Amino acid sequence: MKKKIIAMNASIMIGLGSILAAPSVYAESISNLEKQKESIQDKRSGVESNISETEKKIDNLQDKQMTAEDQIAAIEAKIAESAKKIDAKNAEITQTKKEIEALKEEIKVLKERIAKRNEVLKERALSFQETGGDVNYLEVLFGSSSFGDLVDRVGAVATIAEADRDILKQHELDKKDLEEKQKAVETKLASLEVAKAELLEIQKQQKQQKQEKDALVKKLKQQTKKHEDEKMGLEEEKANLAAQEKAIKSAISLEHQRLAELEAARKKAAAEAKKRAEQEAAQAAAQAASQASQATETKKQSTSSGYSAKSNSSSSSSSQSSSNVSQAPAVSSGTFTRPSAGYVSSTMGERWNKQHAGIDIAASGTVPVVAAADGVVSRSYFSSTYGNVVFVTHSIGGQQWTTVYAHLSSRQVGEGAVVAKGQQVGIMGNTGHSFGQHLHFELHKGPWNYSKSNAVNPLNYINI
């Protein structure tokens, strides 16, 4: 009898021991959650710093872009000015060419005039040759019949000689004028052609400068777009970290609540155990004769109670199973359960020159999507890329995990909600950057970040 009492007390103490041990487990879990919260706060600070640096880069690039665009405007003004000057030179060249054409007509007249003078001079020279030159003049003079005739003949000879000298002088002047006009026009035309060539070269250089500045502006715009996309990603990461911090705080609060409930249960169990031990010790001596029958009765009650509990549990499980949607996957016993029914249409890895940070599970019809593990919903919103998406933060064995459920047709949980493993969080869909109905599922060992550096292959952790 004494041995049985000792055994019962030992059993009670073992139960108390497990209850007493539990607070330390919860305390350790709270400590781990606090560390995770501090880690998230540090990461948020780092992300905010990165956002600030990215904004500075964007501002710097935009300043350079504005400077380059101002330079392009100045170059375009110079190109326009050069074009005006080239047009002016073209007009001068056209006018000069017209002058050359007019001069050609003058030259033609001069050449005809010179040709005629050449004929006169040739005739005069031939006459000189035939008559012996000056002798002709003497014959003219000595052949005069009177003094008056002599005077007339001398005047005529002088007039002829003067005329010859004028012809020769004019002939030389015309030739010289012709040469000077030709030279002047040719020089002017050559000068205009050189000036035009110089302007064309300047314009060519200006256009080259504009092309270089256009290329620079294009490059600056591309860099600005890249940094703006990076900033958007960092801001999304910041929002997710803030949501995760909120979820961790919620988890810490739940842990404190559970710890308080456990402490109350521990005290109650200890008091009841003590009271039960005292009662059993007092009744032991008085009930020695009936102990065997009481032990048998106690065993029957225990068996009946166990069967009832098992029956209720089975009934509850059956009820729960019947309440699930037919396409919802069965909850597995591992750390993570399958998030939805369907087949894996795309695995983790490089896709379309980008890193596909999760897996795609495809199925038709109305397909429920469930939480892969117990956790707190850190984000539930519509993303331009993820579409309707739910982020769940988990704390498992002191390790933070994050699961992502994207492209949902609808979301059934909000931020801050506590979800159980296998609990429905949405319906499979085709929202966001998606082609065909499927669930994009990501598993991150740690918090989610823009670079998705914490992403791990879900197929290594979940049997799908």
Short mmCIF file of C-alpha atoms in Angstrom, two decimals:
data_model
loop_
_atom_site.label_atom_id
_atom_site.label_comp_id
_atom_site.label_asym_id
_atom_site.label_seq_id
_atom_site.Cartn_x
_atom_site.Cartn_y
_atom_site.Cartn_z
CA MET A 1 0.00 0.00 0.00
CA LYS A 2 2.80 2.37 0.94
CA LYS A 3 4.58 1.55 -2.31
CA LYS A 4 1.45 2.43 -4.31
CA ILE A 5 1.13 5.77 -2.51
CA ILE A 6 4.79 6.51 -3.20
CA ALA A 7 4.27 5.55 -6.87
CA MET A 8 1.25 7.84 -7.15
CA ASN A 9 3.15 10.71 -5.54
CA ALA A 10 6.04 10.07 -7.93
CA SER A 11 3.62 10.21 -10.86
CA ILE A 12 2.24 13.49 -9.61
CA MET A 13 5.74 14.90 -9.16
CA ILE A 14 6.68 13.85 -12.72
CA GLY A 15 3.60 15.73 -14.00
CA LEU A 16 4.56 18.73 -11.93
CA GLY A 17 8.09 18.46 -13.18
CA SER A 18 6.94 18.69 -16.79
CA ILE A 19 4.78 21.68 -15.92
CA LEU A 20 7.61 23.33 -14.02
CA ALA A 21 9.98 22.68 -16.92
CA ALA A 22 7.62 24.26 -19.45
CA PRO A 23 8.05 27.89 -18.23
CA SER A 24 11.78 27.69 -18.85
CA VAL A 25 11.05 26.52 -22.40
CA TYR A 26 8.67 29.42 -22.95
CA ALA A 27 11.15 31.82 -21.34
CA GLU A 28 13.82 30.61 -23.76
CA SER A 29 11.37 31.05 -26.64
CA ILE A 30 10.64 34.62 -25.49
CA SER A 31 14.38 35.29 -25.26
CA ASN A 32 14.83 34.01 -28.81
CA LEU A 33 11.94 36.14 -30.04
CA GLU A 34 13.43 39.21 -28.35
CA LYS A 35 16.73 38.52 -30.13
CA GLN A 36 14.86 38.16 -33.43
CA LYS A 37 13.09 41.46 -32.79
CA GLU A 38 16.42 43.19 -32.13
CA SER A 39 17.86 41.61 -35.29
CA ILE A 40 14.90 42.89 -37.32
CA GLN A 41 15.30 46.37 -35.82
CA ASP A 42 18.97 46.37 -36.80
CA LYS A 43 18.07 45.27 -40.31
CA ARG A 44 15.41 47.97 -40.55
CA SER A 45 18.01 50.53 -39.56
CA GLY A 46 20.34 49.17 -42.24
CA VAL A 47 17.59 49.23 -44.87
CA GLU A 48 16.68 52.82 -43.95
CA SER A 49 20.35 53.75 -44.35
CA ASN A 50 20.40 52.01 -47.75
CA ILE A 51 17.25 53.89 -48.78
CA SER A 52 18.90 57.18 -47.79
CA GLU A 53 22.04 56.31 -49.78
CA THR A 54 19.93 55.27 -52.77
CA GLU A 55 17.99 58.54 -52.63
CA LYS A 56 21.30 60.44 -52.65
CA LYS A 57 22.40 58.45 -55.70
CA ILE A 58 19.09 59.21 -57.43
CA ASP A 59 19.42 62.94 -56.62
CA ASN A 60 23.01 62.95 -57.90
CA LEU A 61 22.00 61.17 -61.11
CA GLN A 62 19.08 63.55 -61.62
CA ASP A 63 21.41 66.55 -61.14
CA LYS A 64 23.78 65.10 -63.72
CA GLN A 65 20.85 64.44 -66.02
CA MET A 66 19.63 68.04 -65.70
CA THR A 67 23.16 69.33 -66.36
CA ALA A 68 23.49 67.09 -69.41
CA GLU A 69 20.06 68.17 -70.69
CA ASP A 70 21.06 71.85 -70.25
CA GLN A 71 24.25 71.13 -72.17
CA ILE A 72 22.23 69.40 -74.89
CA ALA A 73 19.97 72.46 -75.13
CA ALA A 74 23.04 74.71 -75.45
CA ILE A 75 24.54 72.41 -78.10
CA GLU A 76 21.25 72.35 -80.01
CA ALA A 77 21.24 76.18 -79.96
CA LYS A 78 24.80 76.17 -81.34
CA ILE A 79 23.81 73.64 -84.02
CA ALA A 80 20.89 75.88 -85.00
CA GLU A 81 23.23 78.89 -85.12
CA SER A 82 25.72 76.93 -87.23
CA ALA A 83 22.90 75.92 -89.55
CA LYS A 84 21.95 79.60 -90.00
CA LYS A 85 25.57 80.49 -90.77
CA ILE A 86 25.84 77.61 -93.24
CA ASP A 87 22.62 78.78 -94.90
CA ALA A 88 24.10 82.30 -95.10
CA LYS A 89 27.31 80.94 -96.63
CA ASN A 90 25.29 78.89 -99.09
CA ALA A 91 23.41 82.04 -100.05
CA GLU A 92 26.72 83.91 -100.51
CA ILE A 93 28.13 81.03 -102.55
CA THR A 94 25.00 81.05 -104.72
CA GLN A 95 25.30 84.82 -105.17
CA THR A 96 29.00 84.53 -105.95
CA LYS A 97 28.30 81.84 -108.50
CA LYS A 98 25.76 84.18 -110.07
CA GLU A 99 28.42 86.90 -110.12
CA ILE A 100 30.77 84.42 -111.75
CA GLU A 101 28.16 83.71 -114.40
CA ALA A 102 27.70 87.45 -114.96
CA LEU A 103 31.45 87.90 -115.06
CA LYS A 104 31.67 85.14 -117.63
CA GLU A 105 29.42 87.26 -119.85
CA GLU A 106 31.67 90.29 -119.27
CA ILE A 107 34.71 88.15 -119.97
CA LYS A 108 33.08 86.97 -123.16
CA VAL A 109 32.53 90.60 -124.22
CA LEU A 110 36.09 91.51 -123.21
CA LYS A 111 37.47 88.57 -125.14
CA GLU A 112 35.51 89.64 -128.21
CA ARG A 113 36.80 93.19 -127.76
CA ILE A 114 40.34 91.99 -127.34
CA ALA A 115 39.98 89.75 -130.36
CA LYS A 116 38.85 92.71 -132.47
CA ARG A 117 41.73 94.82 -131.19
CA ASN A 118 44.08 92.03 -131.99
CA GLU A 119 42.78 92.06 -135.57
CA VAL A 120 43.31 95.84 -135.82
CA LEU A 121 46.78 95.53 -134.39
CA LYS A 122 47.58 92.68 -136.73
CA GLU A 123 46.47 94.79 -139.71
CA ARG A 124 48.52 97.69 -138.41
CA ALA A 125 51.53 95.50 -137.92
CA LEU A 126 51.13 94.06 -141.43
CA SER A 127 50.94 97.55 -142.89
CA PHE A 128 54.09 98.52 -141.05
CA GLN A 129 55.84 95.46 -142.31
CA GLU A 130 54.81 96.05 -145.92
CA THR A 131 55.70 99.76 -145.97
CA GLY A 132 58.74 99.68 -143.76
CA GLY A 133 57.22 101.17 -140.67
CA ASP A 134 58.02 104.88 -140.15
CA VAL A 135 58.89 105.44 -143.86
CA ASN A 136 55.19 105.31 -144.56
CA TYR A 137 54.69 108.23 -142.25
CA LEU A 138 57.49 110.14 -144.05
CA GLU A 139 55.97 109.39 -147.40
CA VAL A 140 52.69 110.66 -146.12
CA LEU A 141 54.33 113.82 -144.85
CA PHE A 142 56.59 114.49 -147.88
CA GLY A 143 53.78 113.75 -150.25
CA SER A 144 51.88 116.77 -149.04
CA SER A 145 51.05 119.33 -151.75
CA SER A 146 51.00 122.33 -149.45
CA PHE A 147 51.75 123.45 -145.92
CA GLY A 148 48.16 123.14 -144.96
CA ASP A 149 48.11 119.67 -146.39
CA LEU A 150 51.24 118.91 -144.43
CA VAL A 151 49.63 120.11 -141.23
CA ASP A 152 46.61 117.97 -141.91
CA ARG A 153 48.80 114.98 -142.69
CA VAL A 154 50.88 115.47 -139.52
CA GLY A 155 47.69 115.65 -137.47
CA ALA A 156 46.37 112.54 -139.08
CA VAL A 157 49.60 110.66 -138.46
CA ALA A 158 49.61 111.83 -134.84
CA THR A 159 46.01 110.78 -134.45
CA ILE A 160 46.68 107.34 -135.85
CA ALA A 161 49.72 106.88 -133.66
CA GLU A 162 47.78 108.03 -130.60
CA ALA A 163 44.97 105.68 -131.48
CA ASP A 164 47.42 102.81 -131.69
CA ARG A 165 48.81 103.70 -128.31
CA ASP A 166 45.29 103.89 -126.83
CA ILE A 167 44.40 100.55 -128.32
CA LEU A 168 47.48 98.98 -126.84
CA LYS A 169 46.90 100.66 -123.47
CA GLN A 170 43.22 99.65 -123.32
CA HIS A 171 44.19 96.19 -124.45
CA GLU A 172 46.54 95.90 -121.49
CA LEU A 173 43.99 97.39 -119.06
CA ASP A 174 41.27 95.03 -120.22
CA LYS A 175 43.57 92.07 -119.84
CA LYS A 176 44.60 93.21 -116.36
CA ASP A 177 40.96 93.89 -115.34
CA LEU A 178 39.95 90.48 -116.61
CA GLU A 179 42.70 88.76 -114.65
CA GLU A 180 41.89 90.72 -111.46
CA LYS A 181 38.16 89.99 -111.70
CA GLN A 182 38.79 86.31 -112.31
CA LYS A 183 41.23 86.16 -109.42
CA ALA A 184 38.91 88.10 -107.06
CA VAL A 185 35.90 85.93 -107.84
CA GLU A 186 37.89 82.72 -107.59
CA THR A 187 39.40 83.87 -104.28
CA LYS A 188 36.00 84.84 -102.91
CA LEU A 189 34.46 81.51 -103.97
CA ALA A 190 37.34 79.55 -102.49
CA SER A 191 37.08 81.56 -99.27
CA LEU A 192 33.35 80.87 -99.06
CA GLU A 193 33.88 77.16 -99.68
CA VAL A 194 36.51 77.05 -96.92
CA ALA A 195 34.24 78.94 -94.52
CA LYS A 196 31.38 76.59 -95.34
CA ALA A 197 33.60 73.53 -94.83
CA GLU A 198 34.70 74.92 -91.45
CA LEU A 199 31.08 75.50 -90.44
CA LEU A 200 30.14 71.99 -91.56
CA GLU A 201 32.99 70.56 -89.49
CA ILE A 202 31.89 72.61 -86.46
CA GLN A 203 28.32 71.42 -86.97
CA LYS A 204 29.55 67.83 -87.28
CA GLN A 205 31.42 68.16 -83.97
CA GLN A 206 28.38 69.73 -82.34
CA LYS A 207 26.16 66.88 -83.54
CA GLN A 208 28.73 64.40 -82.23
CA GLN A 209 28.68 66.20 -78.86
CA LYS A 210 24.89 66.06 -78.86
CA GLN A 211 24.94 62.30 -79.59
CA GLU A 212 27.37 61.79 -76.71
CA LYS A 213 25.20 63.86 -74.37
CA ASP A 214 22.06 62.01 -75.56
CA ALA A 215 23.80 58.71 -74.80
CA LEU A 216 24.83 60.07 -71.38
CA VAL A 217 21.26 61.16 -70.58
CA LYS A 218 19.96 57.74 -71.66
CA LYS A 219 22.52 56.02 -69.43
CA LEU A 220 21.70 58.34 -66.51
CA LYS A 221 17.98 57.62 -66.96
CA GLN A 222 18.66 53.88 -66.94
CA GLN A 223 20.78 54.20 -63.80
CA THR A 224 18.11 56.37 -62.18
CA LYS A 225 15.43 53.79 -63.06
CA LYS A 226 17.60 51.02 -61.60
CA HIS A 227 18.09 52.92 -58.34
CA GLU A 228 14.41 53.88 -58.19
CA ASP A 229 13.50 50.19 -58.56
CA GLU A 230 16.06 49.39 -55.88
CA LYS A 231 14.56 52.07 -53.64
CA MET A 232 11.07 50.62 -54.17
CA GLY A 233 12.39 47.19 -53.27
CA LEU A 234 14.12 48.56 -50.17
CA GLU A 235 10.97 50.39 -49.11
CA GLU A 236 9.01 47.15 -49.54
CA GLU A 237 11.69 45.35 -47.51
CA LYS A 238 11.42 48.08 -44.85
CA ALA A 239 7.64 47.64 -44.75
CA ASN A 240 8.03 43.87 -44.45
CA LEU A 241 10.60 44.22 -41.66
CA ALA A 242 8.25 46.59 -39.82
CA ALA A 243 5.44 44.06 -40.25
CA GLN A 244 7.71 41.23 -39.09
CA GLU A 245 8.74 43.25 -36.04
CA LYS A 246 5.06 43.77 -35.28
CA ALA A 247 4.45 40.03 -35.74
CA ILE A 248 7.37 39.18 -33.43
CA LYS A 249 5.98 41.56 -30.80
CA SER A 250 2.62 39.82 -31.14
CA ALA A 251 4.35 36.44 -30.77
CA ILE A 252 6.20 37.69 -27.67
CA SER A 253 2.90 38.87 -26.21
CA LEU A 254 1.35 35.47 -26.92
CA GLU A 255 4.33 33.74 -25.31
CA HIS A 256 3.98 35.93 -22.21
CA GLN A 257 0.27 35.12 -22.12
CA ARG A 258 0.96 31.41 -22.44
CA LEU A 259 3.65 31.67 -19.77
CA ALA A 260 1.21 33.40 -17.42
CA GLU A 261 -1.46 30.78 -18.13
CA LEU A 262 1.11 28.03 -17.62
CA GLU A 263 2.25 29.54 -14.33
CA ALA A 264 -1.34 29.70 -13.13
CA ALA A 265 -1.88 26.10 -14.23
CA ARG A 266 1.34 25.07 -12.49
CA LYS A 267 0.26 26.65 -9.19
CA LYS A 268 -3.19 25.11 -9.46
CA ALA A 269 -1.74 21.69 -10.28
CA ALA A 270 0.74 21.92 -7.41
CA ALA A 271 -2.02 22.83 -4.96
CA GLU A 272 -4.29 20.06 -6.20
CA ALA A 273 -1.43 17.54 -6.12
CA LYS A 274 -0.58 18.49 -2.55
CA LYS A 275 -4.20 18.27 -1.48
CA ARG A 276 -4.63 14.94 -3.26
CA ALA A 277 -1.50 13.54 -1.60
CA GLU A 278 -2.73 14.57 1.86
CA GLN A 279 -6.15 13.07 1.24
CA GLU A 280 -4.68 9.84 -0.04
CA ALA A 281 -2.29 9.58 2.92
CA ALA A 282 -5.14 10.12 5.41
CA GLN A 283 -7.42 7.60 3.73
CA ALA A 284 -4.69 4.98 3.18
CA ALA A 285 -4.88 3.43 6.64
CA ALA A 286 -8.70 3.49 6.82
CA GLN A 287 -9.28 2.07 3.38
CA ALA A 288 -6.64 -0.69 3.32
CA ALA A 289 -9.24 -3.45 3.07
CA SER A 290 -11.07 -1.89 0.11
CA GLN A 291 -7.90 -0.68 -1.69
CA ALA A 292 -7.86 -3.58 -4.13
CA SER A 293 -11.47 -3.03 -5.24
CA GLN A 294 -10.94 0.72 -5.39
CA ALA A 295 -7.83 0.19 -7.52
CA THR A 296 -9.85 -2.03 -9.89
CA GLU A 297 -12.66 0.53 -10.08
CA THR A 298 -10.14 3.32 -10.67
CA LYS A 299 -8.59 1.30 -13.51
CA LYS A 300 -12.02 0.80 -15.14
CA GLN A 301 -12.83 4.51 -14.86
CA SER A 302 -9.44 5.35 -16.31
CA THR A 303 -10.01 3.02 -19.28
CA SER A 304 -13.52 4.41 -19.88
CA SER A 305 -12.25 7.97 -19.61
CA GLY A 306 -9.41 7.25 -22.02
CA TYR A 307 -11.80 5.68 -24.53
CA SER A 308 -14.16 8.64 -24.25
CA ALA A 309 -11.32 11.11 -24.77
CA LYS A 310 -10.10 9.12 -27.74
CA SER A 311 -13.63 8.97 -29.15
CA ASN A 312 -14.12 12.70 -28.68
CA SER A 313 -10.75 13.37 -30.25
CA SER A 314 -11.62 11.17 -33.20
CA SER A 315 -14.99 12.85 -33.54
CA SER A 316 -13.38 16.28 -33.37
CA SER A 317 -10.81 15.26 -35.97
CA SER A 318 -13.51 13.85 -38.20
CA SER A 319 -15.56 17.02 -37.82
CA GLN A 320 -12.55 19.14 -38.59
CA SER A 321 -11.71 17.01 -41.62
CA SER A 322 -15.22 17.24 -42.96
CA SER A 323 -15.18 21.03 -42.53
CA ASN A 324 -12.07 21.45 -44.69
CA VAL A 325 -12.41 22.21 -48.38
CA SER A 326 -12.01 19.05 -50.43
CA GLN A 327 -8.96 20.36 -52.30
CA ALA A 328 -7.11 21.47 -49.16
CA PRO A 329 -3.99 19.35 -48.55
CA ALA A 330 -3.76 17.14 -45.47
CA VAL A 331 -1.69 18.63 -42.64
CA SER A 332 1.60 16.72 -42.39
CA SER A 333 3.51 15.95 -39.21
CA GLY A 334 6.77 17.67 -40.26
CA THR A 335 7.91 21.17 -39.43
CA PHE A 336 6.12 22.55 -42.50
CA THR A 337 3.07 21.25 -44.31
CA ARG A 338 2.15 21.47 -47.97
CA PRO A 339 0.62 24.94 -48.67
CA SER A 340 -1.83 23.83 -51.36
CA ALA A 341 -2.95 21.00 -53.62
CA GLY A 342 -1.61 20.79 -57.19
CA TYR A 343 1.60 19.94 -59.02
CA VAL A 344 4.94 21.79 -58.97
CA SER A 345 4.97 23.69 -62.26
CA SER A 346 8.22 25.58 -61.61
CA THR A 347 11.07 24.94 -59.18
CA MET A 348 13.44 27.31 -57.44
CA GLY A 349 16.35 28.63 -59.53
CA GLU A 350 17.12 30.93 -62.44
CA ARG A 351 14.19 31.76 -64.71
CA TRP A 352 13.95 34.43 -67.41
CA ASN A 353 17.44 35.69 -66.43
CA LYS A 354 16.19 36.28 -62.88
CA GLN A 355 16.30 34.27 -59.68
CA HIS A 356 13.03 32.44 -59.04
CA ALA A 357 13.12 32.47 -55.23
CA GLY A 358 10.44 29.87 -54.62
CA ILE A 359 8.31 27.20 -56.23
CA ASP A 360 5.05 27.38 -58.20
CA ILE A 361 2.20 24.98 -57.46
CA ALA A 362 -0.51 24.88 -60.12
CA ALA A 363 -4.05 23.54 -60.01
CA SER A 364 -7.44 24.39 -61.50
CA GLY A 365 -10.67 25.30 -59.78
CA THR A 366 -11.07 26.81 -56.32
CA VAL A 367 -7.90 25.78 -54.50
CA PRO A 368 -7.45 26.71 -50.82
CA VAL A 369 -4.01 27.91 -49.71
CA VAL A 370 -3.01 27.12 -46.11
CA ALA A 371 -0.30 28.23 -43.68
CA ALA A 372 2.74 25.96 -43.83
CA ALA A 373 3.30 26.30 -40.06
CA ASP A 374 2.02 28.12 -36.96
CA GLY A 375 2.82 31.82 -37.10
CA VAL A 376 1.70 35.44 -37.24
CA VAL A 377 0.63 37.20 -40.45
CA SER A 378 3.22 39.95 -40.92
CA ARG A 379 1.80 41.33 -44.19
CA SER A 380 -1.40 40.89 -46.19
CA TYR A 381 -1.69 43.26 -49.15
CA PHE A 382 -1.73 43.64 -52.96
CA SER A 383 1.67 43.90 -54.67
CA SER A 384 2.28 44.86 -58.32
CA THR A 385 4.49 41.76 -58.70
CA TYR A 386 3.16 39.28 -56.10
CA GLY A 387 -0.48 40.29 -56.59
CA ASN A 388 -2.55 39.34 -53.54
CA VAL A 389 0.11 38.11 -51.14
CA VAL A 390 0.34 36.94 -47.52
CA PHE A 391 3.56 36.90 -45.48
CA VAL A 392 3.64 34.74 -42.33
CA THR A 393 6.40 34.97 -39.71
CA HIS A 394 7.22 31.77 -37.79
CA SER A 395 9.39 31.11 -34.73
CA ILE A 396 10.40 27.45 -34.72
CA GLY A 397 12.99 26.16 -32.26
CA GLY A 398 14.42 29.63 -31.77
CA GLN A 399 14.79 30.16 -35.57
CA GLN A 400 12.77 32.76 -37.42
CA TRP A 401 11.20 31.66 -40.70
CA THR A 402 9.09 33.55 -43.23
CA THR A 403 6.66 32.02 -45.72
CA VAL A 404 5.20 33.86 -48.71
CA TYR A 405 1.94 32.97 -50.49
CA ALA A 406 1.60 34.98 -53.74
CA HIS A 407 -0.75 35.49 -56.75
CA LEU A 408 -3.83 34.69 -54.60
CA SER A 409 -7.25 35.45 -56.00
CA SER A 410 -8.29 36.49 -52.47
CA ARG A 411 -6.80 36.80 -48.99
CA GLN A 412 -8.61 35.50 -45.92
CA VAL A 413 -6.30 36.74 -43.15
CA GLY A 414 -5.17 40.22 -42.18
CA GLU A 415 -1.94 41.57 -40.74
CA GLY A 416 -1.39 40.60 -37.11
CA ALA A 417 -3.59 37.50 -37.34
CA VAL A 418 -2.33 34.38 -35.54
CA VAL A 419 -2.60 31.37 -37.86
CA ALA A 420 -2.24 27.66 -37.16
CA LYS A 421 -0.48 25.13 -39.33
CA GLY A 422 -2.92 24.11 -42.10
CA GLN A 423 -5.23 27.11 -41.53
CA GLN A 424 -6.51 28.63 -44.78
CA VAL A 425 -4.99 32.01 -45.64
CA GLY A 426 -6.36 32.49 -49.17
CA ILE A 427 -7.42 31.07 -52.53
CA MET A 428 -5.02 30.20 -55.37
CA GLY A 429 -5.25 32.77 -58.18
CA ASN A 430 -3.56 34.62 -61.03
CA THR A 431 -2.99 38.17 -59.75
CA GLY A 432 0.10 40.38 -60.08
CA HIS A 433 2.88 39.40 -62.48
CA SER A 434 1.47 35.95 -63.18
CA PHE A 435 0.67 33.78 -66.18
CA GLY A 436 -2.01 31.26 -65.32
CA GLN A 437 -3.49 30.20 -61.98
CA HIS A 438 -0.89 28.99 -59.48
CA LEU A 439 0.54 29.58 -56.01
CA HIS A 440 4.01 31.11 -55.82
CA PHE A 441 5.38 29.87 -52.49
CA GLU A 442 8.60 31.08 -50.87
CA LEU A 443 10.37 29.86 -47.73
CA HIS A 444 12.95 32.14 -46.08
CA LYS A 445 15.22 31.08 -43.23
CA GLY A 446 15.05 34.42 -41.48
CA PRO A 447 13.22 37.59 -42.55
CA TRP A 448 12.23 38.33 -46.14
CA ASN A 449 14.43 40.91 -47.88
CA TYR A 450 14.49 42.56 -51.31
CA SER A 451 17.46 40.53 -52.54
CA LYS A 452 15.78 37.35 -51.16
CA SER A 453 19.14 36.21 -49.85
CA ASN A 454 17.46 34.16 -47.08
CA ALA A 455 15.34 32.12 -49.51
CA VAL A 456 15.74 28.32 -49.29
CA ASN A 457 14.31 25.61 -51.50
CA PRO A 458 10.90 24.60 -50.08
CA LEU A 459 11.27 21.13 -51.63
CA ASN A 460 14.10 20.46 -49.15
CA TYR A 461 11.71 21.03 -46.23
CA ILE A 462 8.28 20.04 -47.47
CA ASN A 463 7.17 16.79 -49.05
CA ILE A 464 5.23 17.90 -52.16
#
